[in-house]
mmCIF file of C-alpha atoms and ligand atoms in Angstrom:
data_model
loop_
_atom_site.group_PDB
_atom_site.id
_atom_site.type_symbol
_atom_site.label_atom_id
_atom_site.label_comp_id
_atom_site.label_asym_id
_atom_site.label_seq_id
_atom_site.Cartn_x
_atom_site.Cartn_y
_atom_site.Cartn_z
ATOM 1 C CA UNK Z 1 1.935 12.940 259.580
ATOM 2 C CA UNK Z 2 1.267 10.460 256.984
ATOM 3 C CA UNK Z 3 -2.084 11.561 256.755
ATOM 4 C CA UNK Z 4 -0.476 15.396 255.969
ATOM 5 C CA UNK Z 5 1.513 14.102 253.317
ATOM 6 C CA UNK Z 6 -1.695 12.381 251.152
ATOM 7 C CA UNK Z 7 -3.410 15.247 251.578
ATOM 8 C CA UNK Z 8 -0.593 17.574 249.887
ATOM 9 C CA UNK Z 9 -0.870 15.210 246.903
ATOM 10 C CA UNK Z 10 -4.690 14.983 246.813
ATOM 11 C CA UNK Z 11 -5.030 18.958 246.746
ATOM 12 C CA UNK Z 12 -1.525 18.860 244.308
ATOM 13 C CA UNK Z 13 -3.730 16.285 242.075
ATOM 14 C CA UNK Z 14 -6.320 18.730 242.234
ATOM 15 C CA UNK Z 15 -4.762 21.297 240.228
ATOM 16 C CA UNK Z 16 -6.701 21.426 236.810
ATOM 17 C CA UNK Z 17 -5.454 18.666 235.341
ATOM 18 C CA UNK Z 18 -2.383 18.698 236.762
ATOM 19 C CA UNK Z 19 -1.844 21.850 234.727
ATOM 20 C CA UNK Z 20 -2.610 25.016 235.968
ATOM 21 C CA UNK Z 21 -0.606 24.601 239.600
ATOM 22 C CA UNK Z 22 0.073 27.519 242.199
ATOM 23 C CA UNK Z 23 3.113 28.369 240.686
ATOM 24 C CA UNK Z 24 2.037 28.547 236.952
ATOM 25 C CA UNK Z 25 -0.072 30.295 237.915
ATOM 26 C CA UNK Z 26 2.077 32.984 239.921
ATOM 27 C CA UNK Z 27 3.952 32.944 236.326
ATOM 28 C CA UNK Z 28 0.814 33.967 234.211
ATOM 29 C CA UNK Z 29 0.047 36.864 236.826
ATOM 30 C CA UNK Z 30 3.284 38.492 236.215
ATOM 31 C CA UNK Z 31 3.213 38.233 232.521
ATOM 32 C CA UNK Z 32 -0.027 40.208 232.530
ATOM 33 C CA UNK Z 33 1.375 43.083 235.461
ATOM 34 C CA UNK Z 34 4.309 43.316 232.216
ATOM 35 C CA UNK Z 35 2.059 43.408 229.504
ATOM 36 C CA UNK Z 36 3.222 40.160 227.725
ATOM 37 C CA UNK Z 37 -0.347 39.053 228.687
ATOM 38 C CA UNK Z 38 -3.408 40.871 228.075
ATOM 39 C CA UNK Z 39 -5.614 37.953 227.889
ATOM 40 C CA UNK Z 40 -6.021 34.156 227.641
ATOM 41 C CA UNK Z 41 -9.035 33.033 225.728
ATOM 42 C CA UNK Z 42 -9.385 29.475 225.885
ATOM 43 C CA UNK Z 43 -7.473 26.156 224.759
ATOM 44 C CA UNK Z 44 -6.252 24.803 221.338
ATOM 45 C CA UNK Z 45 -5.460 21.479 222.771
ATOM 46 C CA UNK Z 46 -5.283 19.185 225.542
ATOM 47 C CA UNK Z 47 -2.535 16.545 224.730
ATOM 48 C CA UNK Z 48 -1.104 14.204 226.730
ATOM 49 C CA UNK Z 49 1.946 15.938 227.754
ATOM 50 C CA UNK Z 50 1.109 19.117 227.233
ATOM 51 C CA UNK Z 51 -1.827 21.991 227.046
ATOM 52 C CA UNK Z 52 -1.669 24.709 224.382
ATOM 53 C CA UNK Z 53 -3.451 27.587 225.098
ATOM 54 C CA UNK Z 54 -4.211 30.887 223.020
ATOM 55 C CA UNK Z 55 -3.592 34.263 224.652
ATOM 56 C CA UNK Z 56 -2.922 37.959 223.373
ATOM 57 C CA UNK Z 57 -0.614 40.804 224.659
ATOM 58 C CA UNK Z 58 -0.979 43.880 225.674
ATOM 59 C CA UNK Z 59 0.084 45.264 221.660
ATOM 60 C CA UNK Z 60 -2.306 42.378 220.237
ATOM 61 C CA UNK Z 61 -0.174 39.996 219.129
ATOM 62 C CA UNK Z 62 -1.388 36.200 219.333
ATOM 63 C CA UNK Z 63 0.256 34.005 221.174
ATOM 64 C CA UNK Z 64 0.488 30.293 221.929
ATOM 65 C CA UNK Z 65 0.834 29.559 225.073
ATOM 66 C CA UNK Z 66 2.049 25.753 225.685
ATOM 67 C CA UNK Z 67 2.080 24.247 229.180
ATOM 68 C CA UNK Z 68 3.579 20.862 230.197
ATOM 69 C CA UNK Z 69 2.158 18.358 232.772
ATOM 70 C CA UNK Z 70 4.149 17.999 235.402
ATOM 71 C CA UNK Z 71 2.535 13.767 236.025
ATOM 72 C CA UNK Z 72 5.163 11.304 236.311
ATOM 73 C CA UNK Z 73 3.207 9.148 234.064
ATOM 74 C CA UNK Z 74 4.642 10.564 231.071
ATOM 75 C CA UNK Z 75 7.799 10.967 231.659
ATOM 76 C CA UNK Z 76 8.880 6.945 231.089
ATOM 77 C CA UNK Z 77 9.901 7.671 227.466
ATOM 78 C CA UNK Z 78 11.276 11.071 227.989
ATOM 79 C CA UNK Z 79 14.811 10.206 229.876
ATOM 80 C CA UNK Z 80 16.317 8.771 225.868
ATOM 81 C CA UNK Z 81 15.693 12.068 224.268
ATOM 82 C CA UNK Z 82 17.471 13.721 227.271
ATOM 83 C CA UNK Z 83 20.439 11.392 227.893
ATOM 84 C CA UNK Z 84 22.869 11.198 225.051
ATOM 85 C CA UNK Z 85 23.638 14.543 224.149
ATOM 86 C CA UNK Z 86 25.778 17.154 224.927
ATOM 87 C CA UNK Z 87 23.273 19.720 225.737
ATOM 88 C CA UNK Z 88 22.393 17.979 228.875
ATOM 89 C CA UNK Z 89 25.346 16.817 230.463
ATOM 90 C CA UNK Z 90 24.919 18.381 233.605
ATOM 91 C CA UNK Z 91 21.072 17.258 234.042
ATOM 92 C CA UNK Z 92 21.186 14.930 237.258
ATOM 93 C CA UNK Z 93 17.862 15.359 238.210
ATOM 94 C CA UNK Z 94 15.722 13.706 235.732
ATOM 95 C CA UNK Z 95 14.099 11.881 238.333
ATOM 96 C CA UNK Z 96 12.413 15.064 239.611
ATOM 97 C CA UNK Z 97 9.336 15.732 237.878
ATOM 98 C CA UNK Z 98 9.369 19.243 238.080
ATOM 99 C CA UNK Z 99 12.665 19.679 237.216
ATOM 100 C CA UNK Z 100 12.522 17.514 234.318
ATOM 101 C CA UNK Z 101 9.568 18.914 233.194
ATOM 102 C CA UNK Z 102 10.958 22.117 233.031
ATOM 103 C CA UNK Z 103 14.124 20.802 231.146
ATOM 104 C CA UNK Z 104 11.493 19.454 228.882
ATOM 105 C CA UNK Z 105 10.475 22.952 228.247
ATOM 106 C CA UNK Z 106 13.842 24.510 227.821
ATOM 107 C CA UNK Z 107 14.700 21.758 225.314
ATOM 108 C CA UNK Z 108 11.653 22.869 223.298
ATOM 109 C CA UNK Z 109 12.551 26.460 223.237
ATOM 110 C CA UNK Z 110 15.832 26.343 222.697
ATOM 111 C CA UNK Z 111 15.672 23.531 219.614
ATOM 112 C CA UNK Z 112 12.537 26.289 218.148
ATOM 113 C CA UNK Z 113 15.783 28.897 218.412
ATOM 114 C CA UNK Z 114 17.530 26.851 216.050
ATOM 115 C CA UNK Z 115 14.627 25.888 214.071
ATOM 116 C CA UNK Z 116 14.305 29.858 213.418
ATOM 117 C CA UNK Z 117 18.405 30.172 212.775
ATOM 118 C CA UNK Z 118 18.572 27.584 210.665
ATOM 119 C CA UNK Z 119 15.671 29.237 208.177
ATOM 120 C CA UNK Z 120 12.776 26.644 209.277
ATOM 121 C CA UNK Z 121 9.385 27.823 209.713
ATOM 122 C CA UNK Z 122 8.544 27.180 213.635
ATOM 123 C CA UNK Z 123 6.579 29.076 216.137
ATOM 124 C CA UNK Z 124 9.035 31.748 216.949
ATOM 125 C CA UNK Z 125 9.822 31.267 220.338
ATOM 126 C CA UNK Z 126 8.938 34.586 222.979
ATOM 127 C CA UNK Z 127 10.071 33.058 226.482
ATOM 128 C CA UNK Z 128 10.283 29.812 228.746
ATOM 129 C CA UNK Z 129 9.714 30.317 232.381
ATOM 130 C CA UNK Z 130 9.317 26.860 234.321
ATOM 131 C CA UNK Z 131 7.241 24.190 232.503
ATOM 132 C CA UNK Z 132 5.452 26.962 230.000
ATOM 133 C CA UNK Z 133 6.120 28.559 226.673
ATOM 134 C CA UNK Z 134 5.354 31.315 225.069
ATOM 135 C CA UNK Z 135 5.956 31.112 221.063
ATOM 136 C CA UNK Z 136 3.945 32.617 218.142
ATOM 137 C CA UNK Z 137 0.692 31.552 217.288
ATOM 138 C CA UNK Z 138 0.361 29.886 213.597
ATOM 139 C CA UNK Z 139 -3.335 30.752 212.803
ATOM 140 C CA UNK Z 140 -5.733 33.275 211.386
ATOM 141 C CA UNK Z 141 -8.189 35.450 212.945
ATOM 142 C CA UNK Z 142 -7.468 33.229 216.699
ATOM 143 C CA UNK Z 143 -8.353 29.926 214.584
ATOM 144 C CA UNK Z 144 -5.261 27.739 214.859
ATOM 145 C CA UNK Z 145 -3.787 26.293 211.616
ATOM 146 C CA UNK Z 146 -4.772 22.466 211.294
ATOM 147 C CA UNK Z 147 -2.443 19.749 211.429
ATOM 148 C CA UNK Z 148 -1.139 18.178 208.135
ATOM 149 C CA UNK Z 149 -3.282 15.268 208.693
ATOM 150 C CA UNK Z 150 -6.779 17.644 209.160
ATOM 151 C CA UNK Z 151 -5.292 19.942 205.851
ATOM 152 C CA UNK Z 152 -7.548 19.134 202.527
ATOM 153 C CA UNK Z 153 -4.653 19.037 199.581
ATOM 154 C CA UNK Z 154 -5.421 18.048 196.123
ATOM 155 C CA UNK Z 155 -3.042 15.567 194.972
ATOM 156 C CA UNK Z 156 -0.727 17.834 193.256
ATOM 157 C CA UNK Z 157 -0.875 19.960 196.642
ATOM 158 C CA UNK Z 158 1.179 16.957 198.101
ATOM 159 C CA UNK Z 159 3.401 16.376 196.196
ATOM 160 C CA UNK Z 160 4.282 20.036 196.470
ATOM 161 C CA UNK Z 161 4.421 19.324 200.072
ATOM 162 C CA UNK Z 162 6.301 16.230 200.236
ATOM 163 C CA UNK Z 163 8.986 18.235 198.823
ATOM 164 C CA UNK Z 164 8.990 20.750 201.107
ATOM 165 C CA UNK Z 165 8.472 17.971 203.722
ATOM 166 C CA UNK Z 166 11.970 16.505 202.664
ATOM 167 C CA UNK Z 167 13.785 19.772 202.191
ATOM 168 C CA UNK Z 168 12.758 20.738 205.866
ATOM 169 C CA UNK Z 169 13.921 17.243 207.039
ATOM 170 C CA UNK Z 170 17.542 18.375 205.213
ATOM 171 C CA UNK Z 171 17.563 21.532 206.770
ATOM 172 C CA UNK Z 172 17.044 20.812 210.260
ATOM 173 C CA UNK Z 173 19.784 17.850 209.865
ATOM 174 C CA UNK Z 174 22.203 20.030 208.122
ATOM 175 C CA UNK Z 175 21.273 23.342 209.288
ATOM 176 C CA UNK Z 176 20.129 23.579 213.004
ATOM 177 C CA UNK Z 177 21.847 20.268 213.273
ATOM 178 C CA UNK Z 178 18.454 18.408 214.624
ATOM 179 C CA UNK Z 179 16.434 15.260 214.463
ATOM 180 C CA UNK Z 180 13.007 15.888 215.441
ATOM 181 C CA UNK Z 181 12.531 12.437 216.486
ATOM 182 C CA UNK Z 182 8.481 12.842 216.598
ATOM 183 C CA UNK Z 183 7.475 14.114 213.304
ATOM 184 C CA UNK Z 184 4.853 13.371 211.523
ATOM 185 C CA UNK Z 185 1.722 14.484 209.859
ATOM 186 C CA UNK Z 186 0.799 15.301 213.693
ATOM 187 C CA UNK Z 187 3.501 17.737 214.476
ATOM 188 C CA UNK Z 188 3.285 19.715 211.590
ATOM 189 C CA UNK Z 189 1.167 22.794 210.814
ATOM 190 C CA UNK Z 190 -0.487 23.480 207.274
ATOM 191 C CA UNK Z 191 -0.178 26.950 207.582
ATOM 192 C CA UNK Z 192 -0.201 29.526 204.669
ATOM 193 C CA UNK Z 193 0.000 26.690 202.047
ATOM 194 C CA UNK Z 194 3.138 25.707 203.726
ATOM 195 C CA UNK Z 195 4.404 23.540 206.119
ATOM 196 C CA UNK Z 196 5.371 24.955 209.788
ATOM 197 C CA UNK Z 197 7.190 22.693 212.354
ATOM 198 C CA UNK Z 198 6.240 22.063 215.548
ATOM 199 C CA UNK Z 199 6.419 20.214 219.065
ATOM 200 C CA UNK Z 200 10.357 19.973 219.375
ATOM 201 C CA UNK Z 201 10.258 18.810 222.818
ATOM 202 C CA UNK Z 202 12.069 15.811 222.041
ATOM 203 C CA UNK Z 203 13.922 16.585 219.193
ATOM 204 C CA UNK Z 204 17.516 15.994 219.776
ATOM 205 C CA UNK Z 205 20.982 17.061 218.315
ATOM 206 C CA UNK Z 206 22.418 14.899 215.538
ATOM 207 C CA UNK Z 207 25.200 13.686 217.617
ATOM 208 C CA UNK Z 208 22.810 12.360 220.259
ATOM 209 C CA UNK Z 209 23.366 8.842 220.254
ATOM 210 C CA UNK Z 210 20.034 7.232 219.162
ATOM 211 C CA UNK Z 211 19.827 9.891 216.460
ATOM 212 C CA UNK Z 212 20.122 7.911 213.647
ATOM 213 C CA UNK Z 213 17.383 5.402 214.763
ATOM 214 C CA UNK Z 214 14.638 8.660 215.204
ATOM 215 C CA UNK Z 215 15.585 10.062 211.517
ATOM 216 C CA UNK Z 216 14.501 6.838 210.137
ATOM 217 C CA UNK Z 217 11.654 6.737 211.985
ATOM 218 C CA UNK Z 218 10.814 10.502 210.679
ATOM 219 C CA UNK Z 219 11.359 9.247 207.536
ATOM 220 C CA UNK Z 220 8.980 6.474 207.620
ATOM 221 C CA UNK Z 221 6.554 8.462 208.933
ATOM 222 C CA UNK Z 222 6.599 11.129 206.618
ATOM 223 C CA UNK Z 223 7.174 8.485 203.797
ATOM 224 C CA UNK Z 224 3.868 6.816 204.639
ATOM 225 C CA UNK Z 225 2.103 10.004 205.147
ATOM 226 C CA UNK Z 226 2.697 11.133 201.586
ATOM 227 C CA UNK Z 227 1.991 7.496 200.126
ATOM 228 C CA UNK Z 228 -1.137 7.646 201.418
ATOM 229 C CA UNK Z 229 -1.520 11.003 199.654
ATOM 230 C CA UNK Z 230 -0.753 9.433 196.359
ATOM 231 C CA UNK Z 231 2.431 10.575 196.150
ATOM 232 C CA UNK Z 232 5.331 8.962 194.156
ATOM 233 C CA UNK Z 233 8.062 8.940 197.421
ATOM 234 C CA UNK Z 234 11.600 8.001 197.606
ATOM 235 C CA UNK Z 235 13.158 4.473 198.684
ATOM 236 C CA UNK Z 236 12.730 5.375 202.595
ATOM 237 C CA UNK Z 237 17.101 4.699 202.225
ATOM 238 C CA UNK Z 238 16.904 7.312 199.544
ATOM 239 C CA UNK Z 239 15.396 9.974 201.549
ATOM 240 C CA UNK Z 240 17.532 8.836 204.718
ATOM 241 C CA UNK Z 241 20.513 8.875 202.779
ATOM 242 C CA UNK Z 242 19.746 12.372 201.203
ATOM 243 C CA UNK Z 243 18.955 13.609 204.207
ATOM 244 C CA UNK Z 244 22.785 12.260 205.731
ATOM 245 C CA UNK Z 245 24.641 12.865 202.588
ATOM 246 C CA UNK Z 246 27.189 15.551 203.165
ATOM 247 C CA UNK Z 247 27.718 15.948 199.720
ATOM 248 C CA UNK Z 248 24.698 17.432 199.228
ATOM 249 C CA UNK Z 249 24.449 21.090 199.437
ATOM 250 C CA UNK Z 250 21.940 23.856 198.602
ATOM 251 C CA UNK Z 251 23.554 24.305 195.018
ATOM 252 C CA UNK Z 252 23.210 20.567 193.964
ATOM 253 C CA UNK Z 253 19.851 19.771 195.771
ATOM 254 C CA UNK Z 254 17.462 20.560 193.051
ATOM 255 C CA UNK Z 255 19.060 18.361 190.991
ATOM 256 C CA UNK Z 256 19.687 15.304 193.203
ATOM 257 C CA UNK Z 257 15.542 15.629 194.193
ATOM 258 C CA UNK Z 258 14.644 16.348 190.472
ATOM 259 C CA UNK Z 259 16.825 13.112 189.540
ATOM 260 C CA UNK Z 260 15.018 10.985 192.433
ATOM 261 C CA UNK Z 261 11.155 12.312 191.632
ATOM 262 C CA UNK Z 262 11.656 10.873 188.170
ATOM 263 C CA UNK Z 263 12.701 7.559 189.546
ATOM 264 C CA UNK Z 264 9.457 7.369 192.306
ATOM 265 C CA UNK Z 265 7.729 8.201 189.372
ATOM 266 C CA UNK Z 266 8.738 5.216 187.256
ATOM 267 C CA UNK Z 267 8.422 3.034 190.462
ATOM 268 C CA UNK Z 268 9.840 -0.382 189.881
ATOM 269 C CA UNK Z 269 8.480 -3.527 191.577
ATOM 270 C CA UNK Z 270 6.917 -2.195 194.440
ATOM 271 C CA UNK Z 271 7.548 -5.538 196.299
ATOM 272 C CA UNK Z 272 10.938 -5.696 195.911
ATOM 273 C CA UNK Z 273 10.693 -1.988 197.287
ATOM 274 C CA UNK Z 274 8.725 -3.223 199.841
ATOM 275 C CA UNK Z 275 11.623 -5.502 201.156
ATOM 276 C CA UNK Z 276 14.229 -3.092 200.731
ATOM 277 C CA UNK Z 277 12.589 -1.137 203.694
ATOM 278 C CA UNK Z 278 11.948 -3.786 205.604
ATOM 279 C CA UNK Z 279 15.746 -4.740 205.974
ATOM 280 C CA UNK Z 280 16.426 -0.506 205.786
ATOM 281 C CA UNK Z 281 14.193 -0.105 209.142
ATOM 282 C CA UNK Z 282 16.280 -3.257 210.709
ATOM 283 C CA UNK Z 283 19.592 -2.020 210.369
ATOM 284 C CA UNK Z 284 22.068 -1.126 212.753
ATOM 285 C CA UNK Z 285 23.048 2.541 211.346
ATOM 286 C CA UNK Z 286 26.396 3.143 212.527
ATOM 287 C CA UNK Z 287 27.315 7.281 213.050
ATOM 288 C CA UNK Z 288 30.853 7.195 212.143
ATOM 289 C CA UNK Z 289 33.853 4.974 211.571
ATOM 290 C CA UNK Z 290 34.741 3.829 214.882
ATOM 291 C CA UNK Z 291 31.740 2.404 215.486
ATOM 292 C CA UNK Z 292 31.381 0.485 212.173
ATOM 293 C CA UNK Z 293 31.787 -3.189 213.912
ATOM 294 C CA UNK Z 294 33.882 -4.721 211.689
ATOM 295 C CA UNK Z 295 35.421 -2.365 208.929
ATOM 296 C CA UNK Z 296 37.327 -4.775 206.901
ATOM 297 C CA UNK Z 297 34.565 -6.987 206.469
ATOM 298 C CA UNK Z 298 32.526 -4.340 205.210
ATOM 299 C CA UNK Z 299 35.407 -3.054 202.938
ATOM 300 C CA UNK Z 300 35.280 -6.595 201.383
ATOM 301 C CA UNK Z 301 31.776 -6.535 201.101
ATOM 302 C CA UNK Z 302 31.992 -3.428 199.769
ATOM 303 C CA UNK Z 303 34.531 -4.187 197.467
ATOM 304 C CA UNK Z 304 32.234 -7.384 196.208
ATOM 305 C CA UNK Z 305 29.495 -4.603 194.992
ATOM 306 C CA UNK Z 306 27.498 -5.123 198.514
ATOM 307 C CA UNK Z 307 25.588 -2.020 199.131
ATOM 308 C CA UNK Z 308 26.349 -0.637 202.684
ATOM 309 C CA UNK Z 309 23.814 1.175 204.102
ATOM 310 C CA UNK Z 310 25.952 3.659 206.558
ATOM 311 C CA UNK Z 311 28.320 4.855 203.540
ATOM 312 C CA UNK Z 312 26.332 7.999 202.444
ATOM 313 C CA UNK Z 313 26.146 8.955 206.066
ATOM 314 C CA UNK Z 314 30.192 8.914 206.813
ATOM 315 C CA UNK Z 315 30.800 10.101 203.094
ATOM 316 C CA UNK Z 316 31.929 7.312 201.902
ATOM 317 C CA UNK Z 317 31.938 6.225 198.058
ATOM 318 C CA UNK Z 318 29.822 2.830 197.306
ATOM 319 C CA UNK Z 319 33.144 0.630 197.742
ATOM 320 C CA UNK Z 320 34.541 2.776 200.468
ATOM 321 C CA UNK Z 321 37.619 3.789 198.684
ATOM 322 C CA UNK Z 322 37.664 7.215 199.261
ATOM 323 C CA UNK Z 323 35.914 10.292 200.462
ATOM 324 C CA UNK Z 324 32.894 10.499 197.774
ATOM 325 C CA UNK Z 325 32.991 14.856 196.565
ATOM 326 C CA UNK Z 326 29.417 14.954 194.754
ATOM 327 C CA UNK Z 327 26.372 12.451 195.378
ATOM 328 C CA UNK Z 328 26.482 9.251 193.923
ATOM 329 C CA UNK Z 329 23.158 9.723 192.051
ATOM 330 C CA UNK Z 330 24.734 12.631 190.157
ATOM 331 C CA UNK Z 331 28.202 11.187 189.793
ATOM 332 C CA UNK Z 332 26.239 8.786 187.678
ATOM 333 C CA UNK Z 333 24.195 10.994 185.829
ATOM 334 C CA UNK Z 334 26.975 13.277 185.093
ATOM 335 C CA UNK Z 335 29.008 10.001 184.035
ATOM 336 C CA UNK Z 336 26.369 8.992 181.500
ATOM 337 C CA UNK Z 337 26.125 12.556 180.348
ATOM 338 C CA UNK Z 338 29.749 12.495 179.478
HETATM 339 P P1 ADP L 401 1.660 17.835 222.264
HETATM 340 O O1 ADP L 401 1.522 17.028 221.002
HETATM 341 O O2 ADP L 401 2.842 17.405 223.076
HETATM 342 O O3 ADP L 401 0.407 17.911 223.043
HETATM 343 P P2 ADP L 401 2.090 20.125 220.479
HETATM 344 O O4 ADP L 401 3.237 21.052 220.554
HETATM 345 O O5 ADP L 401 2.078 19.158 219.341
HETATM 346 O O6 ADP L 401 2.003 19.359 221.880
HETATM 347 O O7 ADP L 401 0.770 20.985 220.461
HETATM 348 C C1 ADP L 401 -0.513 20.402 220.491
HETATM 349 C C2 ADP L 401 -1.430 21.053 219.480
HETATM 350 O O8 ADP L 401 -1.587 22.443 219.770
HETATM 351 C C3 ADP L 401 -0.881 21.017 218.059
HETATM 352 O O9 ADP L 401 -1.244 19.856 217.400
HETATM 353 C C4 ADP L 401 -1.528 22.233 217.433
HETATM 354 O O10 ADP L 401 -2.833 21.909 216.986
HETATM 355 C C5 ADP L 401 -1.627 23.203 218.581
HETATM 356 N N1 ADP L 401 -0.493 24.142 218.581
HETATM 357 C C6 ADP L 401 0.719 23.970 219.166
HETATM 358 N N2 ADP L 401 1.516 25.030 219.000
HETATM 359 C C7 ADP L 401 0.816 25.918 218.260
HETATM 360 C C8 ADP L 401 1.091 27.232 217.743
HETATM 361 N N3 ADP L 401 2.267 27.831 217.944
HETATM 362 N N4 ADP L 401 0.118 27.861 217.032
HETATM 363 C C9 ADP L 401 -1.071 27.246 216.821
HETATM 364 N N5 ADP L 401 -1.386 26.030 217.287
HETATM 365 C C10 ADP L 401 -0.469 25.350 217.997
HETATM 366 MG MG1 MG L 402 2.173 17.099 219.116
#
């Protein structure tokens, strides 16, 4: 008997890679009897979690086809971006790998549905059936679009981008209500001169409770992406804060960025700044109110001119007197303007 049992996982551990098992396969063959599959012409990529391959239907439209390892190896890291959130309340199972790895790919397809709702350019997904998706290939002429880091930009190409980087970052916080909690010059397509959005696995809703700690990773990410590209970036607390600042809306946004660009590009000490971030990336980032530790120590602090790093994020004016109604940056400006 015990002898059955190893040979079960030798032949499972046979499958290609761990990829393409019985019942993937069983998948593809009825996507081609419908039609959604005409053909599947070889692989974009072989990652570590995850194979993408490129396919076409029956009506010639590219497609991406992404499929998920099913090893237990990689699924260590994977139970944080699960637990914590709404969404996945009723997941007991994560200890399955098969069952978690097909959460894995419902999590991606349904955070690419809200990428698309909220106006964020993301594969579009087509269908998730067990621990594949189908989605919309970003490419031209079956040549995938490279990754941000492989895209040749001119300076002024960057900066162009970083912007757009920043205003995708607000969208997907504000409008699909996401943190994509792996981004980076990795998961993002240069597609079209733009920027598309991908590998949302992992990405998790704001409320999740280890949210705040991923957007300020993103943020560093993307902010040393860009600085490497010679581009005058925001404080990292400046773009986190933007990012969390509910008094920013799509009618005052040019403004607060336009206001910000012209400080990066008078950039003051850049060791000072350098500090700044260093105590930004070690701070506990409270989400609301109640879980500010001790409020009316802070509202002294406050009060003293300390600035507190959570009060953008709850809405809070600098001293935490009342609910702020336009960004602080512009609430100066406009001051000084008279
Ligand atoms: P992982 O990083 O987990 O392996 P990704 O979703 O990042 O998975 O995909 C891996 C690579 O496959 C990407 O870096 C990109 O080059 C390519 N790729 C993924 N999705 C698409 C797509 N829809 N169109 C074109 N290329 C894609
Ligand atoms: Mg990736």
């Amino acid at each position: 008997d015990k002898d059955r049992i190893r040979t079960k996982d030798k032949s499972d551990h046979a499958t290609i890679e761990n990829v393409l098992d019985s019942r993937i396969k069983n998948k593809l063959h009825k996507l081609f009897e419908r039609g959604v599959l005409a053909e599947i012409n070889g692989c974009i990529s072989t990652g570590k979690e995850a194979n993408v391959y490129y396919a076409r239907s029956k009506n010639e439209d590219e497609i991406a086809i992404k499929i998920y390892r099913t090893s237990i190896l990689t699924f260590r890291n994977r139970e944080k971006y699960i637990r914590g959130e709404y969404r996945f309340d009723h997941v007991h199972s994560l200890h399955n790998p098969r069952k978690m790895v097909k959460i894995w790919a419902e999590k991606e397809f349904s955070n690419l549905k809200r990428l698309e709702q909220g106006g964020v350019r993301a594969p579009r997904p087509h269908l998730c059936g067990g621990h594949m998706l189908l989605m919309e290939f970003l490419g031209s002429d079956g040549w995938a679009a490279p990754k941000l880091k492989d895209a040749v930009l001119t300076d002024s190409k960057s900066r162009t981008l970083y912007r757009e980087c920043i205003e995708i970052m607000w969208k997907m916080y504000n409008k699909c209500r996401l943190v994509h909690a792996d981004l980076s010059e990795y998961n993002m397509l240069y597609h079209d001169g733009s920027i598309v959005v991908i590998d949302v696995s992992q990405a998790v809703d704001r409320d999740h409770c280890n949210a705040m700690e991923f957007l300020r990773n993103d943020c560093s990410n993307v902010t040393a992406f860009f600085k490497k590209h010679n581009v005058g970036v925001m404080p990292l607390q400046a773009l986190f804060d933007f990012i969390t600042d509910p008094t920013v809306n799509e009618n005052n946004m040019d403004e607060y960025l336009d206001m910000w660009m012209q400080e990066a590009d008078q950039e003051k000490d850049p060791q000072q700044r350098e500090i700044e971030e260093a105590v930004f990336k070690q701070a506990y980032i409270p989400q609301r109110l109640t879980q500010v530790i001790n409020v009316e120590r802070d509202i002294n602090l406050a009060k003293s001119g300390k600035d507190l790093i959570y009060k953008t994020l709850i809405g809070l004016k600098a001293d935490l007197s009342k609910p702020a109604e336009t960004p602080e940056i512009l609430a100066n400006k406009h001051k000084a303007d008279g």
